[in-house]
Tab-separated table of C-alpha atoms in Angstrom:
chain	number	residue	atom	x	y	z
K	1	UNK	CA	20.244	59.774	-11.743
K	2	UNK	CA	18.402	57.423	-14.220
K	3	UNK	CA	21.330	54.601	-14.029
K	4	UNK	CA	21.529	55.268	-10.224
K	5	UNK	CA	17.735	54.909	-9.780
K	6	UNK	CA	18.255	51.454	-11.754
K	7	UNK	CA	20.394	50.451	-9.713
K	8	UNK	CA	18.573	50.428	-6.297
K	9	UNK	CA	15.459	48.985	-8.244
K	10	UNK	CA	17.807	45.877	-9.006
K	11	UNK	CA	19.161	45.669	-5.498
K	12	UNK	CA	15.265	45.524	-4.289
K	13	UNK	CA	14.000	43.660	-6.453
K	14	UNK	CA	17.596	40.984	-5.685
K	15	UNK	CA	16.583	41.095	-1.926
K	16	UNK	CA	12.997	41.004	-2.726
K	17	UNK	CA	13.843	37.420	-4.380
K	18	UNK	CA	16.259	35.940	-1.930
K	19	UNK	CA	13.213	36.365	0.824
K	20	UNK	CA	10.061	35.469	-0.867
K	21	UNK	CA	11.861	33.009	-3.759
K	22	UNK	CA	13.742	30.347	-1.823
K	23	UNK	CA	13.768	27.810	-4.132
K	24	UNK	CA	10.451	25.035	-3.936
K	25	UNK	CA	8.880	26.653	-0.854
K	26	UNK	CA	5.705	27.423	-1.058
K	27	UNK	CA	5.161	30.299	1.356
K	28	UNK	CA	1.352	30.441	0.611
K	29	UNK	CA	-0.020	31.692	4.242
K	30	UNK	CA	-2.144	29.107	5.846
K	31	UNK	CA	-5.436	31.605	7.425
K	32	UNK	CA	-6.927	30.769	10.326
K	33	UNK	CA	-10.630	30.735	10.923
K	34	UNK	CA	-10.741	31.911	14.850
K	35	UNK	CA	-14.126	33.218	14.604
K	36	UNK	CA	-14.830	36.076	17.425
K	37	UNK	CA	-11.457	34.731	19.294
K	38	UNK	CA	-9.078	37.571	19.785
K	39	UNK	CA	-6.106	37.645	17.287
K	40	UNK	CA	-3.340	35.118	18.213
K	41	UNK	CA	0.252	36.556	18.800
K	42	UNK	CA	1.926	33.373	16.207
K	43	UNK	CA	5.217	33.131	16.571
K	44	UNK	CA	7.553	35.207	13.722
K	45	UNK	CA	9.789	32.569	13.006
K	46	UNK	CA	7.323	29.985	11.998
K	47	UNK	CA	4.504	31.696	10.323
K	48	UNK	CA	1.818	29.565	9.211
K	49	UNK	CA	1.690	28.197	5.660
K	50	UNK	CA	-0.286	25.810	3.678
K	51	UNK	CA	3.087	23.697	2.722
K	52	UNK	CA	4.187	23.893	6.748
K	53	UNK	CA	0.344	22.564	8.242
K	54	UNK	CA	0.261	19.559	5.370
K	55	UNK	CA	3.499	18.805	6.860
K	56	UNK	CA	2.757	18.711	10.326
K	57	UNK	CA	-0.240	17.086	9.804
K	58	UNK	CA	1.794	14.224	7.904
K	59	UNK	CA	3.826	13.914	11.012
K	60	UNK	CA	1.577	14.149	13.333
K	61	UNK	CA	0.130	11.029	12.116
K	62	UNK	CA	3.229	8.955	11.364
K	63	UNK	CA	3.823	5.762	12.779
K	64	UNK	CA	7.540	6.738	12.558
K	65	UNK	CA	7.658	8.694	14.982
K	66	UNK	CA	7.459	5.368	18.158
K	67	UNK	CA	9.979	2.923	18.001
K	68	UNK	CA	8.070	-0.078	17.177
K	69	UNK	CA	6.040	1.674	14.273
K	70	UNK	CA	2.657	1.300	16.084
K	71	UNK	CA	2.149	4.538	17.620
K	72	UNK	CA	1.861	8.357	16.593
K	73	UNK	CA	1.171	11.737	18.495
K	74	UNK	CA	-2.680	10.835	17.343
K	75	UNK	CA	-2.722	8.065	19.187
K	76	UNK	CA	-2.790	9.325	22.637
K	77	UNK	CA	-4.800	12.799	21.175
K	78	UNK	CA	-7.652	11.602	19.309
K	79	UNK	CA	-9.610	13.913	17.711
K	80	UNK	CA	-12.884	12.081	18.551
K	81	UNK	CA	-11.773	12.809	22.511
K	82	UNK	CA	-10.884	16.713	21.776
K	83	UNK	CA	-6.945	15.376	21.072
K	84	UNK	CA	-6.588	13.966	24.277
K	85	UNK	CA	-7.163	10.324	25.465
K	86	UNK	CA	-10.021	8.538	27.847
K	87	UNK	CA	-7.628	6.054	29.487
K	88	UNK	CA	-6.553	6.875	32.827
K	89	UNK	CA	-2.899	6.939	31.530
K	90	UNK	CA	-1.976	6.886	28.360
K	91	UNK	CA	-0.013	3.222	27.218
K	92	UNK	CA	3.301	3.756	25.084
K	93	UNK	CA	5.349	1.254	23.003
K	94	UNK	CA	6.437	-0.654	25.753
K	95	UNK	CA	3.249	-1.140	27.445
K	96	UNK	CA	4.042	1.434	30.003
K	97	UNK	CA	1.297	3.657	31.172
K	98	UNK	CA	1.851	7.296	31.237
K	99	UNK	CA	2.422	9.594	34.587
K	100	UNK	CA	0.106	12.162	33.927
K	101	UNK	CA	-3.597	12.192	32.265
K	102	UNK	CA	-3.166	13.050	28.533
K	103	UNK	CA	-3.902	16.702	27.826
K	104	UNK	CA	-6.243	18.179	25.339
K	105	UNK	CA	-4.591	20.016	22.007
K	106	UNK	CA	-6.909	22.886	20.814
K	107	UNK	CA	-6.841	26.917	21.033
K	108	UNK	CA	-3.134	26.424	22.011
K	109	UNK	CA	-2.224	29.476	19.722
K	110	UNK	CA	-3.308	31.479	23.022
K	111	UNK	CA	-1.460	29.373	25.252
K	112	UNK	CA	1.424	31.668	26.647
K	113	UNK	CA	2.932	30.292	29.469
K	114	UNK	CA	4.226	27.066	28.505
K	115	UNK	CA	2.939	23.670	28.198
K	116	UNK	CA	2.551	20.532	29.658
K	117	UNK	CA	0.672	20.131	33.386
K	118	UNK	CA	4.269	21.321	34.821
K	119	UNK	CA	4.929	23.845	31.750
K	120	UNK	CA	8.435	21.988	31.761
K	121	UNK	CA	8.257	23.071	27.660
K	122	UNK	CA	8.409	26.396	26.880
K	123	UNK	CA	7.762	26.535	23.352
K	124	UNK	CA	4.482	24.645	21.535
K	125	UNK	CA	7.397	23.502	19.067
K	126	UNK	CA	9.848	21.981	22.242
K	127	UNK	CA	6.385	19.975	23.829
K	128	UNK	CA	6.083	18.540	20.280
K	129	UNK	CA	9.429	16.415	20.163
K	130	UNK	CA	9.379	15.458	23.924
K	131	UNK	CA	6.793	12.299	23.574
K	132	UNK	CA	8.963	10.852	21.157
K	133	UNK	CA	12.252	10.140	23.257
K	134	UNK	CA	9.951	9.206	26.344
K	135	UNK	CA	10.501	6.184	27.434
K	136	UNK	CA	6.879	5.884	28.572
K	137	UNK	CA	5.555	6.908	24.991
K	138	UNK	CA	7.057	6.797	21.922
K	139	UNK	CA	10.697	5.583	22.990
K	140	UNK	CA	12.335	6.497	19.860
K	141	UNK	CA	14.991	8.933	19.278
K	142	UNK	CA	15.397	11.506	17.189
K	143	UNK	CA	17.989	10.682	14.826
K	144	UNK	CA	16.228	6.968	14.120
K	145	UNK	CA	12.897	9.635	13.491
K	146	UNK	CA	14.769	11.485	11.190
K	147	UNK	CA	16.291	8.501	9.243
K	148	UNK	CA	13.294	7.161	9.070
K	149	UNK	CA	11.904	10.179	7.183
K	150	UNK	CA	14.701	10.374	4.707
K	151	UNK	CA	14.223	6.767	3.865
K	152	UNK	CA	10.478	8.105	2.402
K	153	UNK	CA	10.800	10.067	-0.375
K	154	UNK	CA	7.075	11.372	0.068
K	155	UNK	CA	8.762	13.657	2.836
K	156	UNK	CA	11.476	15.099	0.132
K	157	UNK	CA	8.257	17.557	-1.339
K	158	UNK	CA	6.596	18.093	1.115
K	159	UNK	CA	9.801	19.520	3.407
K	160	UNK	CA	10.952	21.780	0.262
K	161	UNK	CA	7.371	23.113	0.027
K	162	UNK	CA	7.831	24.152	3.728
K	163	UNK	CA	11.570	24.960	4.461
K	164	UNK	CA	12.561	25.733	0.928
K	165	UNK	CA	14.814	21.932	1.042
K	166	UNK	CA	14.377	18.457	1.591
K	167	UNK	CA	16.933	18.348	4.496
K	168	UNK	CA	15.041	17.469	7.471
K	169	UNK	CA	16.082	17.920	10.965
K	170	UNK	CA	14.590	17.829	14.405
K	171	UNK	CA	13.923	21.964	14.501
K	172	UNK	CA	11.728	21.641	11.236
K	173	UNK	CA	10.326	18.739	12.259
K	174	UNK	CA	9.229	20.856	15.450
K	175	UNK	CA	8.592	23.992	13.368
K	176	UNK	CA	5.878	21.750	11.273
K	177	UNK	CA	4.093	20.488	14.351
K	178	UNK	CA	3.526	23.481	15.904
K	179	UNK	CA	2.398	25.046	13.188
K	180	UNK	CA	-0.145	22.471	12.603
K	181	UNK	CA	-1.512	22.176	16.310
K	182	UNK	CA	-1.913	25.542	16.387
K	183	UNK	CA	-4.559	25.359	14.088
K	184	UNK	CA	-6.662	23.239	15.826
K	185	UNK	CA	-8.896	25.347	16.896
K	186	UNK	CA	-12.412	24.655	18.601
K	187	UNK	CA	-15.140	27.471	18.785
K	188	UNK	CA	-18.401	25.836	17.600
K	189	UNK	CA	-20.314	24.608	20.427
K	190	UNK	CA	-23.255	25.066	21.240
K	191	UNK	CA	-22.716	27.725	23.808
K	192	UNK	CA	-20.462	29.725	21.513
K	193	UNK	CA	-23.576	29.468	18.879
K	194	UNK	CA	-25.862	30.682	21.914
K	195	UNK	CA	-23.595	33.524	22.464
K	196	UNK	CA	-24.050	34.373	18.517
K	197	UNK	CA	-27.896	34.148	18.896
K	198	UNK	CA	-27.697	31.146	16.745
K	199	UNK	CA	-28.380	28.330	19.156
K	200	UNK	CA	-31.062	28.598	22.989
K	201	UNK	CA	-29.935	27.221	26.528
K	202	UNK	CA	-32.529	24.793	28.340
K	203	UNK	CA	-33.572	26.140	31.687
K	204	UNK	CA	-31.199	24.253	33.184
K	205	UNK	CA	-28.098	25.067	30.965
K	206	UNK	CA	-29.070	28.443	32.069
K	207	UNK	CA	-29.055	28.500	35.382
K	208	UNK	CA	-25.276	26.210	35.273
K	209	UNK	CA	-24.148	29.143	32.789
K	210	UNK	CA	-25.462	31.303	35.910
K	211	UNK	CA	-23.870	28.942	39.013
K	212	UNK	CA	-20.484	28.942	36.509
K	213	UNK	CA	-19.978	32.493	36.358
K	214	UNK	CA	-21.210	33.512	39.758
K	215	UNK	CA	-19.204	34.456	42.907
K	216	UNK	CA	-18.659	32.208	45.864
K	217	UNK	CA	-20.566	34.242	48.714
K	218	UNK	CA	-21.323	32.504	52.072
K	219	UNK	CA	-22.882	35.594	53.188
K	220	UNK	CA	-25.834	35.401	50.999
K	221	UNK	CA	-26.328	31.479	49.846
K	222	UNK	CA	-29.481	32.227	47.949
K	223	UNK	CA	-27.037	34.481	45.748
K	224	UNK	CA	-23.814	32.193	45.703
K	225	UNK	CA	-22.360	31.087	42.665
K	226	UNK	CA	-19.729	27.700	42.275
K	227	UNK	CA	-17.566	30.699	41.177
K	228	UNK	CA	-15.774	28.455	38.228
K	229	UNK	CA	-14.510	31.145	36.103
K	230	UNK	CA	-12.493	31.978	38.762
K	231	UNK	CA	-9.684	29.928	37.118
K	232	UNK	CA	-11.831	28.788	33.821
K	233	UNK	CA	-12.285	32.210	32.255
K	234	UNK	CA	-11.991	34.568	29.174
K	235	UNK	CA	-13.115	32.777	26.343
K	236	UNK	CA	-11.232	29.790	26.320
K	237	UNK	CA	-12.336	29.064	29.481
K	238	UNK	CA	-8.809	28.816	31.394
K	239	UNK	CA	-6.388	31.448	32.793
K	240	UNK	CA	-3.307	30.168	31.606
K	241	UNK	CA	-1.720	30.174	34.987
K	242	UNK	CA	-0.577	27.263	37.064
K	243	UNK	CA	-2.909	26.453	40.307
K	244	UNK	CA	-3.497	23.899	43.332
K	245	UNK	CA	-6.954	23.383	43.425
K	246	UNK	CA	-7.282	21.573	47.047
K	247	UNK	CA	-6.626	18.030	45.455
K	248	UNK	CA	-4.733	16.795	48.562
K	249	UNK	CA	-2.885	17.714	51.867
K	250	UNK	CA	0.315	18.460	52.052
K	251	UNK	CA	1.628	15.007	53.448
K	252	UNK	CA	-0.457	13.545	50.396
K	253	UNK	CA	1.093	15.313	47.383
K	254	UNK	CA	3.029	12.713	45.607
K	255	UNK	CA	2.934	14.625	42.035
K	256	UNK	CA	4.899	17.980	43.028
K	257	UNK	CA	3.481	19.489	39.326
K	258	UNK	CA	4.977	22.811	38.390
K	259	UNK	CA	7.516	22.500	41.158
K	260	UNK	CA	9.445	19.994	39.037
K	261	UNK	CA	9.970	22.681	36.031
K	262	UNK	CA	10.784	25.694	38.775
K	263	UNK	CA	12.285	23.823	41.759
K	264	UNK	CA	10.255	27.165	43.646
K	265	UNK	CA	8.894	25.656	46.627
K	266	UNK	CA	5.873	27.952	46.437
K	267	UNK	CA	4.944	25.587	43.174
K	268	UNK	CA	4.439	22.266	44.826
K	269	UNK	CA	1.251	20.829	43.768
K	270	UNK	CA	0.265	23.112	41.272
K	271	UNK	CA	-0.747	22.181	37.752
K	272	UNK	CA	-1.798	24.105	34.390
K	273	UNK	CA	-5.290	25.135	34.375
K	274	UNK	CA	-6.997	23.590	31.163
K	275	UNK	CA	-9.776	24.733	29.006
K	276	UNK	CA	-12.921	23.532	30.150
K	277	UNK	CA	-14.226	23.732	26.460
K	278	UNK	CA	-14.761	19.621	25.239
K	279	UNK	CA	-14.583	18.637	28.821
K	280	UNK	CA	-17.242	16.411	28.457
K	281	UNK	CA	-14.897	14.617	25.695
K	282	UNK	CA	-11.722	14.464	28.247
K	283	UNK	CA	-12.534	11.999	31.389
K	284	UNK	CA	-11.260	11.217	33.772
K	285	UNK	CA	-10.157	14.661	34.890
K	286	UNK	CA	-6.590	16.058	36.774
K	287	UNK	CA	-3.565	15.154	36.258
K	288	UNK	CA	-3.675	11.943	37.510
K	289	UNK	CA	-7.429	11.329	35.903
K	290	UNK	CA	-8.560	10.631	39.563
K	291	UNK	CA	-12.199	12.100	38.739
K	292	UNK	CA	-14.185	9.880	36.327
K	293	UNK	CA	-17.353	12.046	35.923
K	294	UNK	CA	-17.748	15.613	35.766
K	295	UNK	CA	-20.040	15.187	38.937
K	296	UNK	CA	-17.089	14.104	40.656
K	297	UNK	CA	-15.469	17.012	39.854
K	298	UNK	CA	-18.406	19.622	40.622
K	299	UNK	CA	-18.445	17.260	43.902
K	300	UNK	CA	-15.115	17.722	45.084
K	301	UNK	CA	-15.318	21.609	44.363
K	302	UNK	CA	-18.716	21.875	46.689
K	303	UNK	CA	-17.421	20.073	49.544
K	304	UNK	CA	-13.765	17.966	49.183
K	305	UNK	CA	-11.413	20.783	49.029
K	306	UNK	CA	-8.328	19.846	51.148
K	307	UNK	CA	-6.089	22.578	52.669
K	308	UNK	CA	-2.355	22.739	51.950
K	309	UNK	CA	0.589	25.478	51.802
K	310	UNK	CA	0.212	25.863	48.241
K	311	UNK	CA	-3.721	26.092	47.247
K	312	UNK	CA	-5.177	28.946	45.724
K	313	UNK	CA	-6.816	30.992	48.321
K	314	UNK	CA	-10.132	31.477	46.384
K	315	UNK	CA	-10.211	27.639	46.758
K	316	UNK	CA	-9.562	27.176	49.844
K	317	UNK	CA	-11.947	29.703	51.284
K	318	UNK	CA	-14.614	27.884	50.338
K	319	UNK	CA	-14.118	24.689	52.263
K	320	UNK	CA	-15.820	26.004	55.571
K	321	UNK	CA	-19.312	25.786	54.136
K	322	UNK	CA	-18.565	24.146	50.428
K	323	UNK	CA	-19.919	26.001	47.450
K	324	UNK	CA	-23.391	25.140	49.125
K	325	UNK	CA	-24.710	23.629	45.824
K	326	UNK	CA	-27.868	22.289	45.789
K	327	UNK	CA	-28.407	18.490	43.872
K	328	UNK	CA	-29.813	20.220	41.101
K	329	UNK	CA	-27.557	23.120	41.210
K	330	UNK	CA	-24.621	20.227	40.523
K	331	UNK	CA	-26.782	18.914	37.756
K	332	UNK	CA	-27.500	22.126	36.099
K	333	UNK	CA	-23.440	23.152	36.161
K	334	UNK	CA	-22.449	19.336	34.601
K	335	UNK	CA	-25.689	19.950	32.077
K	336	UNK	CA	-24.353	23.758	31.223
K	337	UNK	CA	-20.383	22.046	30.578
K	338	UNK	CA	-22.005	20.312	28.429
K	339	UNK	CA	-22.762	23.102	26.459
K	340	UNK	CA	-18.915	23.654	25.716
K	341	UNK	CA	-18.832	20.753	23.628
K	342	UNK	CA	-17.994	21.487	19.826
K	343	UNK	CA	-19.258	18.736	17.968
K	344	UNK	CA	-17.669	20.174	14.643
K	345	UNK	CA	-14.424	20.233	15.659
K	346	UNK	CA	-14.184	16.391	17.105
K	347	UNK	CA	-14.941	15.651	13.568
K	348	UNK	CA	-13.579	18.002	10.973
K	349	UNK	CA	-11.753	16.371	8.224
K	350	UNK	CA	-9.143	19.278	8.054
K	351	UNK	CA	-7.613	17.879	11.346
K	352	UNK	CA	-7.804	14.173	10.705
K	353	UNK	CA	-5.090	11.744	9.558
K	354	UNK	CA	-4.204	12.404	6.173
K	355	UNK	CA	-2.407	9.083	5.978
């Protein structure tokens, strides 16, 4: 009994070893500080480590990744503009602007339903690599990325520490990425610190937080809300689905959005709902950045919502009357978005280029 009991101790302790002991990685878990957020649901296969967020925060970073050597993911998220970008369209290496407005990256560990405005990526790790062979962005390709990253032997470390060697290949190079985006998170503004009884609304914050949060109701005006958190809810202020918010007719839609990813007719027109935390960071707003000012955008939600066979009903039955939103109504909404601005996380060092 004694030699068998030895025995299955040894074969434990064996397997024990060849999971937690891969040679040079450092599986030290990286924690994330999400405050009141619910947990996130992070991915099995790519658990977060201290070694695997250096990394991806290295690469994020890395002029290697664009073919000339003058661009990184950074450079059209900026962490000064919540990790998106303030031109219209974002220029790549070849001078080319973008198609679409730059989205924001934060709080995308609870983003579930793919990414992108189309959610053509289905994995945070598969929108990370899809920049770099764009011809309108980075215009490199994958293998010249990789060589590239062989050829510096700072990498040989810092991929051991995370993937237990120094090969590198496109999936780790994903793997690291995602694992450092995801901890981007932003839940320090100054309505989040209201919400903790830390921070006080003006008057006029107030009655925006009131307008956002209340019902569209054309029977009663007096009580009617601009009913935002219809799409901009829970407490990243989105719903994670894909929507046509009255942007243009039919005949007009040029950018069929989600359609392109589904080929479902049903999808024309529709685009990912985003956060509306740090919008005041983002402009211009859409997917094509039509909207320079948030006033623009509280003005085409009172009264320049278009019809067409895919906008959200909720939307569109507000266009008889408009949302009905008095001047300072608009400029009590715009003054309480404000209030979704973290400060903290536009500047914390933790997410900042390392390089």
């Amino acid at each position: 009994m004694y030699k068998l009991a030895l025995i299955i101790s040894c074969i434990i302790l064996i397997s024990a070893c060849k999971k937690d002991n891969v040679p040079g990685i450092d599986s030290t878990p990286y924690v994330l500080d999400y405050g009141i957020f619910p947990t996130p649901n992070i991915s099995s296969d790519n658990s977060l480590t201290i070694a695997g967020v250096a990394l991806g925060r290295k690469l994020f970073y890395d002029t290697k990744f664009s073919k000339d050597g003058t661009m990184t993911c950074g450079s059209c998220h900026q962490q000064s503009n919540a990790f998106s970008d303030t031109t219209l369209f974002s220029i790549g290496v070849e001078g080319l602007p973008g198609k679409r407005q730059s989205m924001a990256i934060f709080n995308m560990a609870w983003h579930t339903n793919e990414f992108f405005w189309d959610g053509r990526a289905h994995l945070l790790r598969d929108q990370s690599l899809t920049p770099i062979e764009d011809a309108l962005e980075l215009n490199e390709t994958l293998e010249n990325v990789i060589n590239k990253l062989k050829a510096d032997n700072s990498y040989e470390e810092m991929f051991t520490k995370a993937f237990g060697s120094e090969d590198i290949n496109s999936l780790k190079i994903s793997l690291a990425l995602e694992q450092f985006m995801l901890t981007i998170i932003s839940n320090q503004s100054k309505y989040d610190k209201y919400l903790a009884g830390s921070a006080s609304l003006s008057q006029n914050e107030l009655n925006g937080m009131e307008l956002f949060f209340a019902e569209y109701n054309p029977f009663f005006p007096s009580e009617s809300g601009a009913d935002c958190a219809h799409c901009h809810s829970s407490f990243n202020f989105e719903n994670d689905l894909y929507m046509n918010n009255g942007l243009d007719t039919d005949v007009n839609i040029t950018d069929l959005g989600r359609y392109e990813a589904t080929l479902d007719i049903n999808d024309k027109g529709k685009f990912k709902v985003p956060s509306l935390r740090n919008i005041a960071f983002t402009p211009p707003y859409m997917h094509d950045g039509r909207f320079a000012t948030l006033e623009e955008v509280v003005a085409h939600y009172n009264s320049g919502i278009m019809t067409s066979n895919t906008v959200d009903p909720t939307v569109q039955n507000t266009q008889a009357t408009g949302l009905m939103l008095s001047a300072q109504d608009k400029a009590d909404l715009v003054a309480f978005l404000h209030t979704l601005s973290d400060y903290q996380f536009t500047t914390d060092l933790k997410f900042s280029d390392p390089n």
